[in-house]
Coordinates of C-alpha atoms and ligand atoms in Angstrom, one line a residue:
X1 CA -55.5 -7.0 3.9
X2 CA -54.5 -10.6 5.4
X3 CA -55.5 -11.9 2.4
X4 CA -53.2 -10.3 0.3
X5 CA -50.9 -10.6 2.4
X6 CA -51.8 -14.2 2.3
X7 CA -51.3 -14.0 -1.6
X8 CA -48.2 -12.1 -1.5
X9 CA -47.0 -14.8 0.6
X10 CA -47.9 -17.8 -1.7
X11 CA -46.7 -15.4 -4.7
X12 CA -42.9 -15.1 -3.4
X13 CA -42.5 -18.3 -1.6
X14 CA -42.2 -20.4 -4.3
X15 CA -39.3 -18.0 -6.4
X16 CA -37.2 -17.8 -2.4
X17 CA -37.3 -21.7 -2.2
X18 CA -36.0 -22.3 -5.9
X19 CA -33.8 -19.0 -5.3
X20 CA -32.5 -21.5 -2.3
X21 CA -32.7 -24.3 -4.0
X22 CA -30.5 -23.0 -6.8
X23 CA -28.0 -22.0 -4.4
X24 CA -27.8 -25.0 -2.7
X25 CA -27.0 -26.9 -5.8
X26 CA -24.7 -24.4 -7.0
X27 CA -22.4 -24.5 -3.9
X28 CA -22.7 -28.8 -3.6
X29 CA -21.7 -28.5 -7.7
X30 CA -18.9 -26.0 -6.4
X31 CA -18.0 -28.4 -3.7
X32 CA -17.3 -31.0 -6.0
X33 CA -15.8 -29.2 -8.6
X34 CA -12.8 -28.3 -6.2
X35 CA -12.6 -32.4 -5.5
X36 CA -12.5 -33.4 -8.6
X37 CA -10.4 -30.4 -10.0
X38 CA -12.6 -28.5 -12.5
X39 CA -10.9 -25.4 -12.7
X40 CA -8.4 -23.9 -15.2
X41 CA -6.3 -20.6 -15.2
X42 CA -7.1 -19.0 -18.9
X43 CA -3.9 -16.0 -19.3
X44 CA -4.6 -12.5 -20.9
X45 CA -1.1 -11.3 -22.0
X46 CA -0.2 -8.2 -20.7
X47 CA 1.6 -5.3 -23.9
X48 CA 4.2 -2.9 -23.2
X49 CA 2.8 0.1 -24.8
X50 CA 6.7 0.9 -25.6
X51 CA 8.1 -2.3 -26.9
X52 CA 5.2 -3.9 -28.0
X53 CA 6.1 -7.2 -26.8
X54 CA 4.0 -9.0 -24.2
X55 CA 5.3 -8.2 -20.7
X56 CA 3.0 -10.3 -18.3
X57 CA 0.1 -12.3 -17.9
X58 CA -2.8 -11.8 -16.0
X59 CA -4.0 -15.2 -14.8
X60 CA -8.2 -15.6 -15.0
X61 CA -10.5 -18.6 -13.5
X62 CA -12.8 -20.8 -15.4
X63 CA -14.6 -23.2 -13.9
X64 CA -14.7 -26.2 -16.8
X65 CA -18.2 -27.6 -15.6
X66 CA -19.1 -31.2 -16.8
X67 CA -22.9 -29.8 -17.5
X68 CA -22.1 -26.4 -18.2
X69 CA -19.0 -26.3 -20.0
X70 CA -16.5 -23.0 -19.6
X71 CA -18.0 -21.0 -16.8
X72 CA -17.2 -17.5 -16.2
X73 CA -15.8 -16.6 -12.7
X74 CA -18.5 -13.4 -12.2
X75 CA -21.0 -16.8 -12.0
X76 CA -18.8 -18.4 -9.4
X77 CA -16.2 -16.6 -7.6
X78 CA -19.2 -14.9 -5.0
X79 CA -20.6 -18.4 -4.0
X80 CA -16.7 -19.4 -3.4
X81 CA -16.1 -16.6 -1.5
X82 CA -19.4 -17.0 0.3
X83 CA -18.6 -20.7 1.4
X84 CA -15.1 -20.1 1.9
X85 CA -13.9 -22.6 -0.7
X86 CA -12.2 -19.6 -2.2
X87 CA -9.1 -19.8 0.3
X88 CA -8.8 -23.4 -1.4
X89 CA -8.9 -22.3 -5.3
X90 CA -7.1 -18.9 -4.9
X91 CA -4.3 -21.2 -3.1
X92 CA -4.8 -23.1 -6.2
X93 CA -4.6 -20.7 -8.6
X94 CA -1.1 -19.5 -7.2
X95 CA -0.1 -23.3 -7.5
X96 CA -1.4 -23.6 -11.2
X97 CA 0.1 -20.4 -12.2
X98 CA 3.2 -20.9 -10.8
X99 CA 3.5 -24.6 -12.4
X100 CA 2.5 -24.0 -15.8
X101 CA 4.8 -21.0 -15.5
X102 CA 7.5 -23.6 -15.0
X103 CA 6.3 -26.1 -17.7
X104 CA 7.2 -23.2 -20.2
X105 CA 10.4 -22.4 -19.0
X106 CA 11.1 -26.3 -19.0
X107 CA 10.7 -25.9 -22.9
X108 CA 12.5 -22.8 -23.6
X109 CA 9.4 -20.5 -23.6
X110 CA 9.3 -16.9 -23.3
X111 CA 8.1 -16.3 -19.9
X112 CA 6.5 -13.4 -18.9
X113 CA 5.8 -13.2 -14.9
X114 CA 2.1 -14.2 -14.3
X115 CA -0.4 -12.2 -11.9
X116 CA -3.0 -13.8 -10.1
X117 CA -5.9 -12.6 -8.6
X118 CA -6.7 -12.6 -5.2
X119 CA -10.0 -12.0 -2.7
X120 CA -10.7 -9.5 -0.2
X121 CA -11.6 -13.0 1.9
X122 CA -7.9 -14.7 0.8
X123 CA -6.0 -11.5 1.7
X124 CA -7.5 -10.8 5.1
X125 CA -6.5 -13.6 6.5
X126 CA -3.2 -13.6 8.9
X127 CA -1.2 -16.8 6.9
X128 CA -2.0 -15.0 3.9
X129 CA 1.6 -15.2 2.6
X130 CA 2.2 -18.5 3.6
X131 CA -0.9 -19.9 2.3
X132 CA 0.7 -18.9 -1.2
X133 CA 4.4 -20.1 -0.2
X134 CA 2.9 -23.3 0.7
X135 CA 0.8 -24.1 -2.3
X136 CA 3.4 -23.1 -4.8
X137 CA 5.9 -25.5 -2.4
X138 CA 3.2 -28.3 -2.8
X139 CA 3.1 -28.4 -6.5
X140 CA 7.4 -28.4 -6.5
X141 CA 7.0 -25.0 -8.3
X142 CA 8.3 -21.6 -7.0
X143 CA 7.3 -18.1 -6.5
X144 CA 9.4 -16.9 -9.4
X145 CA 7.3 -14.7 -11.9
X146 CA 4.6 -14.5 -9.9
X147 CA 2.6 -11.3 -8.9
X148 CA -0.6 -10.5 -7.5
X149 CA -3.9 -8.4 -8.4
X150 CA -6.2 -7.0 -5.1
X151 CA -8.6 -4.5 -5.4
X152 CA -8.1 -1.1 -3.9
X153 CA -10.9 -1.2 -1.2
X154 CA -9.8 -4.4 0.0
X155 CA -6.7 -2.8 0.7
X156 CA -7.8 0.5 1.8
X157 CA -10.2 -1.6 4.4
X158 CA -7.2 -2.9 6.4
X159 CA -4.0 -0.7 5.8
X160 CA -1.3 -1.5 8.1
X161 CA -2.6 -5.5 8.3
X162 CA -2.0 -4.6 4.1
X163 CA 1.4 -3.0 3.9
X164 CA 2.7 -5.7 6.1
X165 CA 1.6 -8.9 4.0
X166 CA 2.4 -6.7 0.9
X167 CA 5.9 -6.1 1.8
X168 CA 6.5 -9.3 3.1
X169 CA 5.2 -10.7 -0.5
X170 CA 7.7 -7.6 -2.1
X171 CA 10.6 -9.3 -0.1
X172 CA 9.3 -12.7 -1.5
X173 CA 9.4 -11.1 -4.9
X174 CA 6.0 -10.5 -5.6
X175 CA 4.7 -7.8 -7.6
X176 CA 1.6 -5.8 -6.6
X177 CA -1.1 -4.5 -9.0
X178 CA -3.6 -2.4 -7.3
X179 CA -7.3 -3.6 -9.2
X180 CA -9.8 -1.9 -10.7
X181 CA -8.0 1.4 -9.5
X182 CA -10.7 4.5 -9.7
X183 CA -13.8 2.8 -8.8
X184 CA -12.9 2.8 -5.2
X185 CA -12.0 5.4 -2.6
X186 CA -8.2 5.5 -2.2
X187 CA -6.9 7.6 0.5
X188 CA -4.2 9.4 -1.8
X189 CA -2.1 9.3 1.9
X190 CA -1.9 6.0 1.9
X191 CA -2.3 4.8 -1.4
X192 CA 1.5 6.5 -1.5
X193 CA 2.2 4.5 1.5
X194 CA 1.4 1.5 0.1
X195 CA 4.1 -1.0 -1.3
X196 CA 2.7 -1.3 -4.6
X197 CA 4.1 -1.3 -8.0
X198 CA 1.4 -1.1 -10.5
X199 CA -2.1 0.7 -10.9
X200 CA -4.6 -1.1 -13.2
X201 CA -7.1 1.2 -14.5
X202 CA -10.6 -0.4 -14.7
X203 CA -11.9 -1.0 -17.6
X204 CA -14.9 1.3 -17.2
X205 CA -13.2 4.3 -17.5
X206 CA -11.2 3.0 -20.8
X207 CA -14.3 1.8 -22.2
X208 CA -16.1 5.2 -22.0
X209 CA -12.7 7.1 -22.3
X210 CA -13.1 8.0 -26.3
X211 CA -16.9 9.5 -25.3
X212 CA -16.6 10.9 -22.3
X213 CA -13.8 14.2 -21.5
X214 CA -14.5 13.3 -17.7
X215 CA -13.8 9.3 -18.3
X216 CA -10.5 10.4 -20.3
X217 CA -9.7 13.1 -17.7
X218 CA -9.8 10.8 -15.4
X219 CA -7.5 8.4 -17.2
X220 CA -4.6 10.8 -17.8
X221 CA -4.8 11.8 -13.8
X222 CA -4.5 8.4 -12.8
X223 CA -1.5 8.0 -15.3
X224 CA -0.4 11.0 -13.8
X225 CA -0.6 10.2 -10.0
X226 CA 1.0 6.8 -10.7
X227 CA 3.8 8.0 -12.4
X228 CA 4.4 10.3 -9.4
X229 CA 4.1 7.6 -7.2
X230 CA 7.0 5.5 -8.9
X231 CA 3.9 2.9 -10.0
X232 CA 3.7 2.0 -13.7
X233 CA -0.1 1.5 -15.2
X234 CA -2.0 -0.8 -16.8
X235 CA -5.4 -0.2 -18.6
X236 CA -7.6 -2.7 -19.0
X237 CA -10.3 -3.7 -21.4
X238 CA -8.6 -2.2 -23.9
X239 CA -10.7 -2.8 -27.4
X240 CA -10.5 -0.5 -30.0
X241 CA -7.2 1.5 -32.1
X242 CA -8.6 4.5 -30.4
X243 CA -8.4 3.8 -27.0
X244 CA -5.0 2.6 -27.5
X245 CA -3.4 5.7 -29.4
X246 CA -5.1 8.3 -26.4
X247 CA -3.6 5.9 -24.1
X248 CA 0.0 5.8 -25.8
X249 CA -0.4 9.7 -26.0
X250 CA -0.7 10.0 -22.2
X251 CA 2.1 7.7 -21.6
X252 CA 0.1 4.6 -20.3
X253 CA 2.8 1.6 -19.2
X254 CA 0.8 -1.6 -20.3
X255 CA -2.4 -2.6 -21.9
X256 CA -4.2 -5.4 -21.3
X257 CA -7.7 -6.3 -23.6
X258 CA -9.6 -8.0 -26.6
X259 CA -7.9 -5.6 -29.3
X260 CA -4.2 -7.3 -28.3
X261 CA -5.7 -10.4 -26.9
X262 CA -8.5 -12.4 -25.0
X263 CA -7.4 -14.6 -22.4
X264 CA -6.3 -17.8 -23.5
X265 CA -5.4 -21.4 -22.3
X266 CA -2.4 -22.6 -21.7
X267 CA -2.1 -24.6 -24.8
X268 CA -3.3 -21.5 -27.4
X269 CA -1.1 -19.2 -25.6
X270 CA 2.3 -20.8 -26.9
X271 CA 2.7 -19.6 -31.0
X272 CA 1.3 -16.0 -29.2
X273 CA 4.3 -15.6 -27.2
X274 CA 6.6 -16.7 -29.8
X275 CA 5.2 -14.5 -32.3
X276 CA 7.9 -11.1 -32.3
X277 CA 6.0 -7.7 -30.6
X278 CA 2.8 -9.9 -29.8
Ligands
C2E301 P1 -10.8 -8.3 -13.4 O1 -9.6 -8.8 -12.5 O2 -11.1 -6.9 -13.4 O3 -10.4 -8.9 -14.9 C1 -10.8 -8.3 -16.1 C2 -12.0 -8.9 -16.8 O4 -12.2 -8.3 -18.0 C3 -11.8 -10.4 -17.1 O5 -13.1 -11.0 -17.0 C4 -11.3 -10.4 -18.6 O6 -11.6 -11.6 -19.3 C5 -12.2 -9.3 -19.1 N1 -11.6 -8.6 -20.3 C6 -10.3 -8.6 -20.7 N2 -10.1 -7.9 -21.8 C7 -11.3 -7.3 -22.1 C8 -11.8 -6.4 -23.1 O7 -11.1 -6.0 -24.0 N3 -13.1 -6.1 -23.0 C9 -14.0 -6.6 -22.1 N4 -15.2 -6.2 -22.1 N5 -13.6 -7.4 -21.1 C10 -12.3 -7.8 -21.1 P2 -13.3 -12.5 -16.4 O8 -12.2 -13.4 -16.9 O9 -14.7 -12.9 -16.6 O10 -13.0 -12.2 -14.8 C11 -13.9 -11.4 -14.1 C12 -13.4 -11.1 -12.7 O11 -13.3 -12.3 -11.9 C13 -12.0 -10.5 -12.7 O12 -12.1 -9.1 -12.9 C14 -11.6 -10.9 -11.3 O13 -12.0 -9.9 -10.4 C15 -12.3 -12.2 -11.0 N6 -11.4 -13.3 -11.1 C16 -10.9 -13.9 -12.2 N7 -10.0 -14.9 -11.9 C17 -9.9 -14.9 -10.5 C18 -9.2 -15.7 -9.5 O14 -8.4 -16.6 -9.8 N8 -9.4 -15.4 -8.2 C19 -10.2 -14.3 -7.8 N9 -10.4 -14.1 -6.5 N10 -10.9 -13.6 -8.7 C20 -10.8 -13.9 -10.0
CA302 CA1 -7.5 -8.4 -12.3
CA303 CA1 -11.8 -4.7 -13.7
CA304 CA1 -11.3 -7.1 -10.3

């Protein structure tokens, strides 16, 4: 018995240190990258599913790595939020968004309002709001066309603490997309309480929707509760014709996916919202 115990021990103690060892390299790279700047906003445009014309942006994180090129933020965003550096870069990410957002307008762009995404570990924190005020102040840009995307636990976690930030952003004029709506557990009491404008419908149940009765069922009763909230919805991970037409025929606000478009820099993102109806 001690002896294999003694293997077992030699067995996984080699996999923990690398598994630390990784980790530790990961956060010192992560450490550096917010020094020296790595990060970029990519922006998915957002379609009215009435017009047709793009009517927002949602603004996504890639970390440009010098050794790993164009990382994606499910590889990153956990380690920030685990050493904190993620009040930094989500203060950023308001600042970027909020600029470049500005650069456009300074050419005579269309510009749709931006939405940027924000962690349970950003919003929780009592100078939430003016953490954002003051990083979109200290790039000489403004709040202007800028919303926000939280996730509905995070919100349903602290609710009063929530409704006060979120009004005091609504009075700021800031927009508020609930995230990933249906894979939480909203309290329907105070998801109606909650100063919110949009639901986003995750992109589970759109991606399953044309299979599954229950996926689309649940679609059109989110559509349904949100219209009856005053809240206008947006799927996302939108990817096929199909998806889109069931969508349109339960009267879905917005889309948001690969079949209009995948998130794009700054620079590609131009001739897209010049072109007429996306
Ligand atoms: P999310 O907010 O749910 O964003 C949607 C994800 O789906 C994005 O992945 C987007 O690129 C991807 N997507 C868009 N259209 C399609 C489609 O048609 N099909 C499929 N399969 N996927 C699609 P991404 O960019 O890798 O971001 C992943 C998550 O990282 C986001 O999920 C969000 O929770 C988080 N995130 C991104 N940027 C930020 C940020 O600046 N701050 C924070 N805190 N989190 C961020
Ligand atoms: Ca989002
Ligand atoms: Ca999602
Ligand atoms: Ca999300």
């Amino acid at each position: 018995k001690a002896k294999l115990s003694g293997e077992r021990y030699l067995f996984y103690q080699p996999s923990m240190n690398e598994k630390v060892a990784d980790t530790f390299l990961l956060d010192n790279k992560l450490r550096r990258a917010v020094d020296r700047g790595e990060f970029v906003l990519h922006y998915q445009p957002k379609r009215d599913m009435t017009t047709g014309q793009v009517c927002g942006l949602e603004a996504l994180i890639r970390w440009n790595s010098p050794e790993d090129g164009l990382v994606a933020p499910g590889k990153f965003i956990p380690m920030l939020e685990e050493t904190g550096l993620i009040l930094e870069v989500g203060a950023w990410a308001f600042g970027q968004a909020a600029l470049e957002r500005q650069r456009w307008q300074a050419t005579g762009m269309p510009t749709p309002r931006i939405a940027v995404n924000v962690s349970a570990i950003q919003i929780r924190r009592a100078d939430f709001v003016q953490s954002v005020v003051n990083a979109v102040q200290a790039v000489g840009a403004s709040l202007e066309g800028i919303d926000l995307e939280v996730t509905e636990s995070l919100l349903m976690e602290d609710v009063s603490g929530s409704i006060e930030k979120l009004e005091d952003l609504r009075n700021l004029g800031v927009n508020v997309a609930i995230d990933d709506f249906g894979t939480g557990y909203s309290s329907l009491y105070y998801l109606a309480r909650l100063p919110v404008q949009f639901l986003k419908i995750d992109g589970s149940f759109i991606y399953t929707m044309t299979a599954s009765g229950h996926s689309k069922m649940i679609v059109s009763t989110i559509i349904s509760l949100a219209h009856a909230l005053g809240m206008r919805v947006i799927a996302e991970g939108v990817e096929t014709r199909e998806q889109q037409q069931l969508l349109e025929a339960m009267h879905c606000d917005e889309m948001q996916g690969y079949l209009f478009s995948r998130p794009l820099p700054a620079e590609q993102l131009a001739p897209f919202l010049l072109q007429p109806g996306g």
